[in-house]
Amino acid sequence: MSVFTPNDLRRSLSGLRWPLRLTWAGMLAEELVRALWPVMTVVLLVLATLMLGLQDLVPVEVVWGAGAAAGVLALAALIYAARQFHMPRRDAAMARLDESLPGRPIQALLDDAAIGGEDDASMAVWRAHKARMAARAEAARPVPGDLRVSDRDPYALRFVAILAFAVALIFGSIWRVGSVAEMAPGGGDLAGGPVWEGWAEPPRYTGKPTLYLNDQESSALELPAGTLITVRFYGEVGALMLSESVSGRSAEGLDPADPNQDFAIVQNGTISIAGPNGRAWEIAMRPDAPPEVEVLGAPEVSALGETRLPFAARDDYGVEAGEARITLDLVALDRAYGLTVDPDPRPGITVPLPTPIAGNRAAFEENLIDDFSKHPWANLPVRITLGVLDAAEQKGETPAEEMILPGRRFFDPAAAAVIEMRRDLLWSRSNASRISQVLRAVSYRPSEVFRTETTGLRLRRLIHRLEVHARYGLGEEAQENLAEDLWGLALELEEGVLADALERMRRAQERLREAMKNGASDEEIAELMDELRRATEEYIQQLQRQQAQNQQQQQNQQGQPQGDSMQMTQDDLQRMMDRIQELMEQGRMAEAAEALQQLQELMENMRVTQGQQGQQGQSPGQQAMEGLAETLREQQGLSDQAFRDLQEQFNPGANQGESQGNEGRNGGQGRGQSHEGQQGQGRGDEQGEGQGQDQRAENGQQGEGGQNPGEMSLAERQEALRDELRRQQGRLPGQGSPEGDAARDALDRAGRAMDEAERALRDQDLAEAIDNQAQAMEALREGMRSLGEALAQEDQNRQPGQGTAESDRRADNRDPLGREQGGNGSSSTEGPLAMGPDNADRARRLLDEIRRRSGETERPELERDYLNRLVERF
């Protein structure tokens, strides 16, 4: 019978010696970890506690109790280890190694053939099998031990102990472990005598490091105020004595032999330790000065009421925070009209002061920027105090300064009256009845005060609410709501809600004229001049659109005299505006008012010549803007007509008088009669820039698609306008851009508001319909603004030569300023810009002026972007 001999087996297993030993070592480590992890956890926790010096912070009885508990835990851990530990055997290591190999070749090498020992063929197969198993055994690798004990330590106590020990290694000291021996009976004698330790820890905000007093060789120390001194005595009680004069504490009741002493430095003095290895120090306290703050100049106020107050603050270790406190100065207040009654209790204004987000706060200059326009104390005398605080909670304040609380100024007389009534309402709720009477007087002749009937209706509803609350009681919430509505009404009166560019330009001129009369500041003048420039530009654009819409009619009338029309260049217009602003800055208001009147006459008599860009030459974006503008005008007309119908319900015959008032206000250039007297007319021609609000209402009331308005009810016309808006939404450009998406969202809101207005009109709820129509108009304006931003963004992203065919075409005649245009859209050499022998020099001066204005940061960003594009083009 043929079998493997022991020598053959040893030769086959000789390559398994080191894998087998390493596998056994892994099994040993596995047994040790599983058995000893409780012991290691207890040992590491005890060492971490001692290294951190926690035993010095508690009474000795607590230390003894903790030591006994640690001993019990250590004994239990040792018993657990003895029961769990088993020395791994060699055959177990070989079995684990064999299990890691395919087919368990080691066990196969140890097996003998049970049958077939007499058969040579069977034995040959057996020997081949063992040779194959021997080859597999040669590929054996050590099997690592499984050191995981999460099933035995479900709360991960071993990791807690390791983390605590790591913290102790970083922040503790191994030498503190020995202090526990002194707490045992007789331990002080074994320590070789009493010892002490001391630390000086400055406040964290100073940024100074902690000093270990045992290492300080100098006897003179300079420490910041508030430094915490910590002294610990070890050994025999009474062998070491502490005396100090820096904390300001009374010596009575203090035990100089107390082993745990802590105190803060509040004055100069000495610290001494008497006894073995005693020391003494002369302490010079570095005082912490309180912070300082000062106002650097008078407050600057923008035209819209934003206040900018410059200030400076400083502190030796840095300012932590600050605030401005504003109180009403009743002594300096003129208690007249609505201010004669006692004011309702109102807390002072507290505004946090801005501080640097990053960097040093030891000394800095900042600006307090806020808008107090909506506060009831706006434009009233107040007292303002700036205060700052440092990390030590020391305060620094400025003397109370008397000033007029800055706020937005309203130059429209009606808006100013509404704002004054709003102030009186917030001053005292008892003013409600008086305010309603004053507002009724203001709105006695609405046609002379309000530019739209909707604004007048809004004021009447506010007056009605005021009278109801005055009769039944005005609460704080109703007071705030009414004040907010009055603020919105004043803004509408001041800024206007008209879509017509000529009215916007006139409005800007009127506000500028009122500002000159009322002595406005330079900032307000500059803001109003910018508004006038923008309104003038919009007016020129409207003239272009009007020319495009009436191009065919003007071609039929070509050759007819233009009356008193006149021409002017862009440079002439710019020079006139610059001259007006220069005169106002010099205080020559009479001359500035005269120049402003001349500008208004020039603009209203400006000739609109033929050859402007027609509808067929417009881009889709321009067509969309014109369509939305027309929709806005028609919605305004529907809203005005709804107001007339509502007025007719409560005051029959009022429309005729209102229309006559409008005729007088428009100087005879408007319709001169109510809408009902014109129902037989179709959409008429625009009758010039002098039309009033009623003429725009008439234009909005003409039938859609040429129908007679008398054949359609208000609800049907509202529905037709909604359908037209839906059609315009389908052709809206700017797909995919954020601005284009914002425009679509705004138009969706306008459409929903129109649907609500239609339902209200069908239900004969005219007041609700007017509110929804106002929401629709506001959403339309927002959509037009977003669409304009989207088109501007497309123009900026478009490279030269990549424009559309429509935008590249230009007319071949004059623009609204009377300039000749060449075939490529630029000014031709025959126009006014080319007159004179010094064309090149004039072009240079013009380019220099554009560069200068583009660099003026006070100009609006939109204007500077436009100027930069001009510079890049030329």
Coordinates of N, CA, C and O in Angstrom, one line a residue, residues 260-344:
N260 N -6.4 75.8 47.3 CA -7.0 76.2 46.0 C -7.4 77.6 46.1 O -8.4 77.9 46.7
Q261 N -6.7 78.5 45.4 CA -7.0 79.9 45.4 C -7.0 80.4 44.0 O -6.2 80.2 43.2
D262 N -8.1 81.2 43.7 CA -8.3 81.9 42.4 C -8.7 83.3 42.6 O -9.6 83.6 43.4
F263 N -8.2 84.2 41.9 CA -8.6 85.7 42.0 C -8.1 86.4 40.7 O -7.3 85.9 40.0
A264 N -8.7 87.5 40.5 CA -8.5 88.3 39.2 C -7.7 89.6 39.6 O -7.9 90.1 40.7
I265 N -6.9 90.1 38.7 CA -6.1 91.3 38.9 C -7.0 92.5 38.5 O -7.5 92.6 37.4
V266 N -7.1 93.4 39.5 CA -7.9 94.6 39.2 C -7.1 95.9 39.5 O -7.5 97.0 39.3
Q267 N -5.8 95.7 40.1 CA -5.0 96.8 40.4 C -3.5 96.4 40.5 O -3.2 95.2 40.5
N268 N -2.6 97.4 40.5 CA -1.2 97.1 40.7 C -1.0 96.5 42.2 O -1.8 96.9 43.1
G269 N 0.0 95.7 42.3 CA 0.3 95.1 43.6 C 1.3 94.0 43.6 O 2.1 93.9 42.6
T270 N 1.3 93.2 44.6 CA 2.3 92.1 44.7 C 1.5 90.8 44.9 O 0.4 90.7 45.5
I271 N 2.2 89.7 44.6 CA 1.8 88.3 44.8 C 3.0 87.6 45.4 O 4.0 87.6 44.8
S272 N 2.8 87.0 46.6 CA 4.0 86.3 47.2 C 3.5 85.0 47.8 O 2.4 84.9 48.3
I273 N 4.3 84.0 47.7 CA 4.1 82.6 48.3 C 5.2 82.4 49.3 O 6.4 82.4 49.0
A274 N 4.8 82.3 50.6 CA 5.8 82.0 51.7 C 5.9 80.5 52.0 O 4.8 79.9 52.1
G275 N 7.1 80.0 52.2 CA 7.3 78.6 52.5 C 8.4 78.1 51.6 O 9.1 78.8 50.9
P276 N 8.6 76.7 51.6 CA 9.6 76.1 50.8 C 9.4 76.5 49.3 O 8.4 76.4 48.8
N277 N 10.6 76.9 48.7 CA 10.6 77.3 47.3 C 9.6 78.4 47.0 O 9.0 78.5 45.9
G278 N 9.3 79.3 47.9 CA 8.4 80.4 47.7 C 8.9 81.5 46.8 O 10.1 81.6 46.5
R279 N 8.0 82.2 46.2 CA 8.4 83.3 45.2 C 7.5 84.5 45.5 O 6.5 84.4 46.2
A280 N 7.9 85.6 44.9 CA 7.2 86.9 45.0 C 7.3 87.6 43.6 O 8.3 87.6 43.0
W281 N 6.2 88.3 43.3 CA 6.2 89.0 42.0 C 5.5 90.4 42.2 O 4.6 90.6 43.0
E282 N 6.1 91.4 41.5 CA 5.5 92.7 41.4 C 4.7 92.8 40.2 O 5.2 92.6 39.1
I283 N 3.4 93.0 40.4 CA 2.4 93.0 39.3 C 2.1 94.4 38.8 O 1.6 95.2 39.7
A284 N 2.3 94.7 37.6 CA 1.9 96.0 37.0 C 0.7 95.7 36.1 O 0.8 95.0 35.0
M285 N -0.4 96.2 36.4 CA -1.6 95.9 35.7 C -1.7 96.8 34.4 O -1.5 98.1 34.5
R286 N -1.9 96.2 33.3 CA -2.2 97.0 32.0 C -3.7 97.2 31.9 O -4.4 96.3 31.7
P287 N -4.1 98.5 32.1 CA -5.6 98.8 32.1 C -6.2 98.5 30.8 O -5.6 98.6 29.7
D288 N -7.5 98.2 30.8 CA -8.3 98.0 29.6 C -9.2 99.3 29.4 O -10.1 99.5 30.2
A289 N -8.7 100.1 28.5 CA -9.4 101.4 28.3 C -10.8 101.1 27.7 O -11.0 100.2 26.9
P290 N -11.8 101.9 28.0 CA -13.1 101.8 27.4 C -13.1 102.1 25.9 O -12.3 102.9 25.5
P291 N -14.0 101.6 25.1 CA -14.0 101.9 23.7 C -14.5 103.4 23.5 O -15.1 104.0 24.3
E292 N -14.1 103.9 22.3 CA -14.5 105.2 21.9 C -15.2 105.2 20.6 O -14.9 104.4 19.7
V293 N -16.1 106.2 20.4 CA -16.8 106.3 19.1 C -17.1 107.8 18.9 O -17.3 108.5 19.8
E294 N -17.0 108.2 17.6 CA -17.3 109.6 17.3 C -17.9 109.6 15.9 O -17.7 108.8 15.0
V295 N -18.7 110.7 15.7 CA -19.4 110.9 14.4 C -18.4 111.8 13.6 O -17.9 112.8 14.0
L296 N -18.2 111.3 12.3 CA -17.2 112.0 11.5 C -17.8 113.1 10.6 O -17.0 113.9 10.0
G297 N -19.1 113.2 10.6 CA -19.6 114.3 9.7 C -21.1 114.3 9.8 O -21.8 113.4 10.4
A298 N -21.7 115.2 9.1 CA -23.1 115.3 9.1 C -23.7 114.2 8.2 O -23.1 113.7 7.3
P299 N -24.9 113.8 8.5 CA -25.5 112.7 7.8 C -25.8 113.1 6.3 O -26.2 114.2 6.0
E300 N -25.5 112.2 5.4 CA -25.8 112.4 4.0 C -27.1 111.6 3.6 O -27.3 110.5 4.0
V301 N -28.0 112.3 2.9 CA -29.3 111.8 2.6 C -29.5 111.7 1.1 O -29.2 112.7 0.4
S302 N -29.9 110.6 0.6 CA -30.2 110.4 -0.8 C -31.5 111.0 -1.2 O -32.3 111.3 -0.3
A303 N -31.8 111.0 -2.4 CA -33.1 111.6 -2.8 C -34.3 110.7 -2.4 O -35.4 111.1 -2.2
L304 N -34.0 109.4 -2.2 CA -35.1 108.4 -1.8 C -35.1 108.3 -0.3 O -35.8 107.4 0.1
G305 N -34.3 109.0 0.4 CA -34.4 109.0 1.9 C -33.4 108.1 2.6 O -33.4 108.1 3.8
E306 N -32.5 107.5 1.9 CA -31.5 106.6 2.6 C -30.5 107.5 3.3 O -29.9 108.4 2.7
T307 N -30.2 107.2 4.5 CA -29.3 108.0 5.3 C -28.0 107.3 5.5 O -27.9 106.1 5.7
R308 N -26.9 108.1 5.4 CA -25.5 107.6 5.5 C -24.8 108.5 6.5 O -24.6 109.6 6.3
L309 N -24.5 107.9 7.7 CA -23.9 108.6 8.8 C -22.5 108.0 9.0 O -22.4 106.9 9.5
P310 N -21.4 108.7 8.7 CA -20.1 108.2 8.9 C -19.7 108.3 10.4 O -20.0 109.3 11.1
F311 N -19.0 107.3 10.9 CA -18.5 107.3 12.3 C -17.2 106.5 12.3 O -16.9 105.7 11.4
A312 N -16.5 106.7 13.4 CA -15.2 106.0 13.7 C -15.3 105.4 15.1 O -15.8 106.0 16.0
A313 N -14.8 104.2 15.3 CA -14.7 103.5 16.6 C -13.4 102.9 16.8 O -12.7 102.5 15.9
R314 N -12.9 102.9 18.1 CA -11.6 102.3 18.4 C -11.7 101.7 19.8 O -12.5 102.2 20.7
D315 N -10.8 100.7 20.1 CA -10.6 100.1 21.4 C -9.3 99.4 21.4 O -8.8 98.9 20.3
D316 N -8.7 99.3 22.6 CA -7.3 98.7 22.6 C -7.3 97.3 22.2 O -6.4 96.7 21.7
Y317 N -8.4 96.5 22.5 CA -8.5 95.1 22.2 C -9.6 94.8 21.1 O -9.8 93.7 20.8
G318 N -10.3 95.8 20.6 CA -11.2 95.6 19.6 C -12.7 95.9 20.1 O -13.0 95.5 21.2
V319 N -13.5 96.5 19.2 CA -14.9 96.8 19.5 C -15.7 95.5 19.2 O -15.5 94.9 18.1
E320 N -16.5 95.1 20.1 CA -17.4 93.9 19.9 C -18.7 94.3 19.2 O -19.1 93.5 18.3
A321 N -19.3 95.3 19.6 CA -20.6 95.6 19.0 C -20.9 97.1 19.2 O -20.2 97.8 20.0
G322 N -22.0 97.6 18.6 CA -22.4 99.0 18.8 C -23.8 99.2 18.3 O -24.4 98.4 17.6
E323 N -24.4 100.3 18.7 CA -25.7 100.6 18.3 C -25.9 102.1 18.3 O -25.2 102.9 19.0
A324 N -26.9 102.6 17.5 CA -27.3 104.0 17.5 C -28.7 104.1 18.1 O -29.6 103.3 17.7
R325 N -28.8 104.9 19.1 CA -30.1 105.1 19.8 C -30.6 106.5 19.4 O -29.9 107.5 19.6
I326 N -31.9 106.5 18.9 CA -32.5 107.8 18.5 C -33.8 108.0 19.3 O -34.6 107.1 19.4
T327 N -33.9 109.2 19.9 CA -35.0 109.5 20.7 C -35.6 110.8 20.1 O -34.9 111.7 19.6
L328 N -36.9 111.0 20.3 CA -37.6 112.2 19.8 C -37.3 113.4 20.7 O -37.3 113.3 22.0
D329 N -36.9 114.5 20.1 CA -36.6 115.7 20.8 C -37.9 116.6 20.9 O -38.2 117.4 20.1
L330 N -38.7 116.3 22.0 CA -39.9 117.0 22.1 C -39.7 118.5 22.4 O -40.6 119.3 22.1
V331 N -38.6 118.9 23.0 CA -38.4 120.3 23.3 C -38.2 121.1 22.0 O -38.8 122.2 21.9
A332 N -37.5 120.6 21.1 CA -37.3 121.3 19.8 C -38.4 121.1 18.8 O -38.4 121.7 17.7
L333 N -39.4 120.3 19.1 CA -40.5 120.0 18.1 C -41.5 121.1 18.1 O -41.9 121.6 19.2
D334 N -41.9 121.5 16.9 CA -43.0 122.5 16.8 C -44.3 121.7 16.9 O -44.8 121.0 16.0
R335 N -45.0 121.9 18.1 CA -46.2 121.1 18.3 C -47.4 121.8 17.7 O -48.2 122.5 18.4
A336 N -47.5 121.7 16.4 CA -48.6 122.3 15.7 C -49.4 121.3 14.9 O -48.9 120.2 14.6
Y337 N -50.6 121.6 14.6 CA -51.5 120.7 13.8 C -51.7 119.4 14.5 O -52.1 119.3 15.6
G338 N -51.3 118.3 13.8 CA -51.6 117.0 14.3 C -50.6 116.6 15.4 O -50.8 115.6 16.1
L339 N -49.6 117.5 15.7 CA -48.6 117.2 16.7 C -49.0 117.8 18.0 O -48.2 117.7 19.0
T340 N -50.1 118.5 18.1 CA -50.4 119.2 19.4 C -50.9 118.2 20.4 O -50.7 118.4 21.6
V341 N -51.4 117.1 20.1 CA -51.9 116.1 21.1 C -50.6 115.3 21.6 O -49.6 115.3 21.0
D342 N -50.8 114.7 22.7 CA -49.7 113.9 23.3 C -49.5 112.7 22.4 O -50.5 112.0 22.0
P343 N -48.2 112.3 22.1 CA -48.0 111.2 21.2 C -48.3 109.8 21.9 O -48.2 109.7 23.1
D344 N -48.6 108.8 21.1 CA -48.7 107.5 21.6 C -47.4 107.0 22.1 O -46.3 107.4 21.5

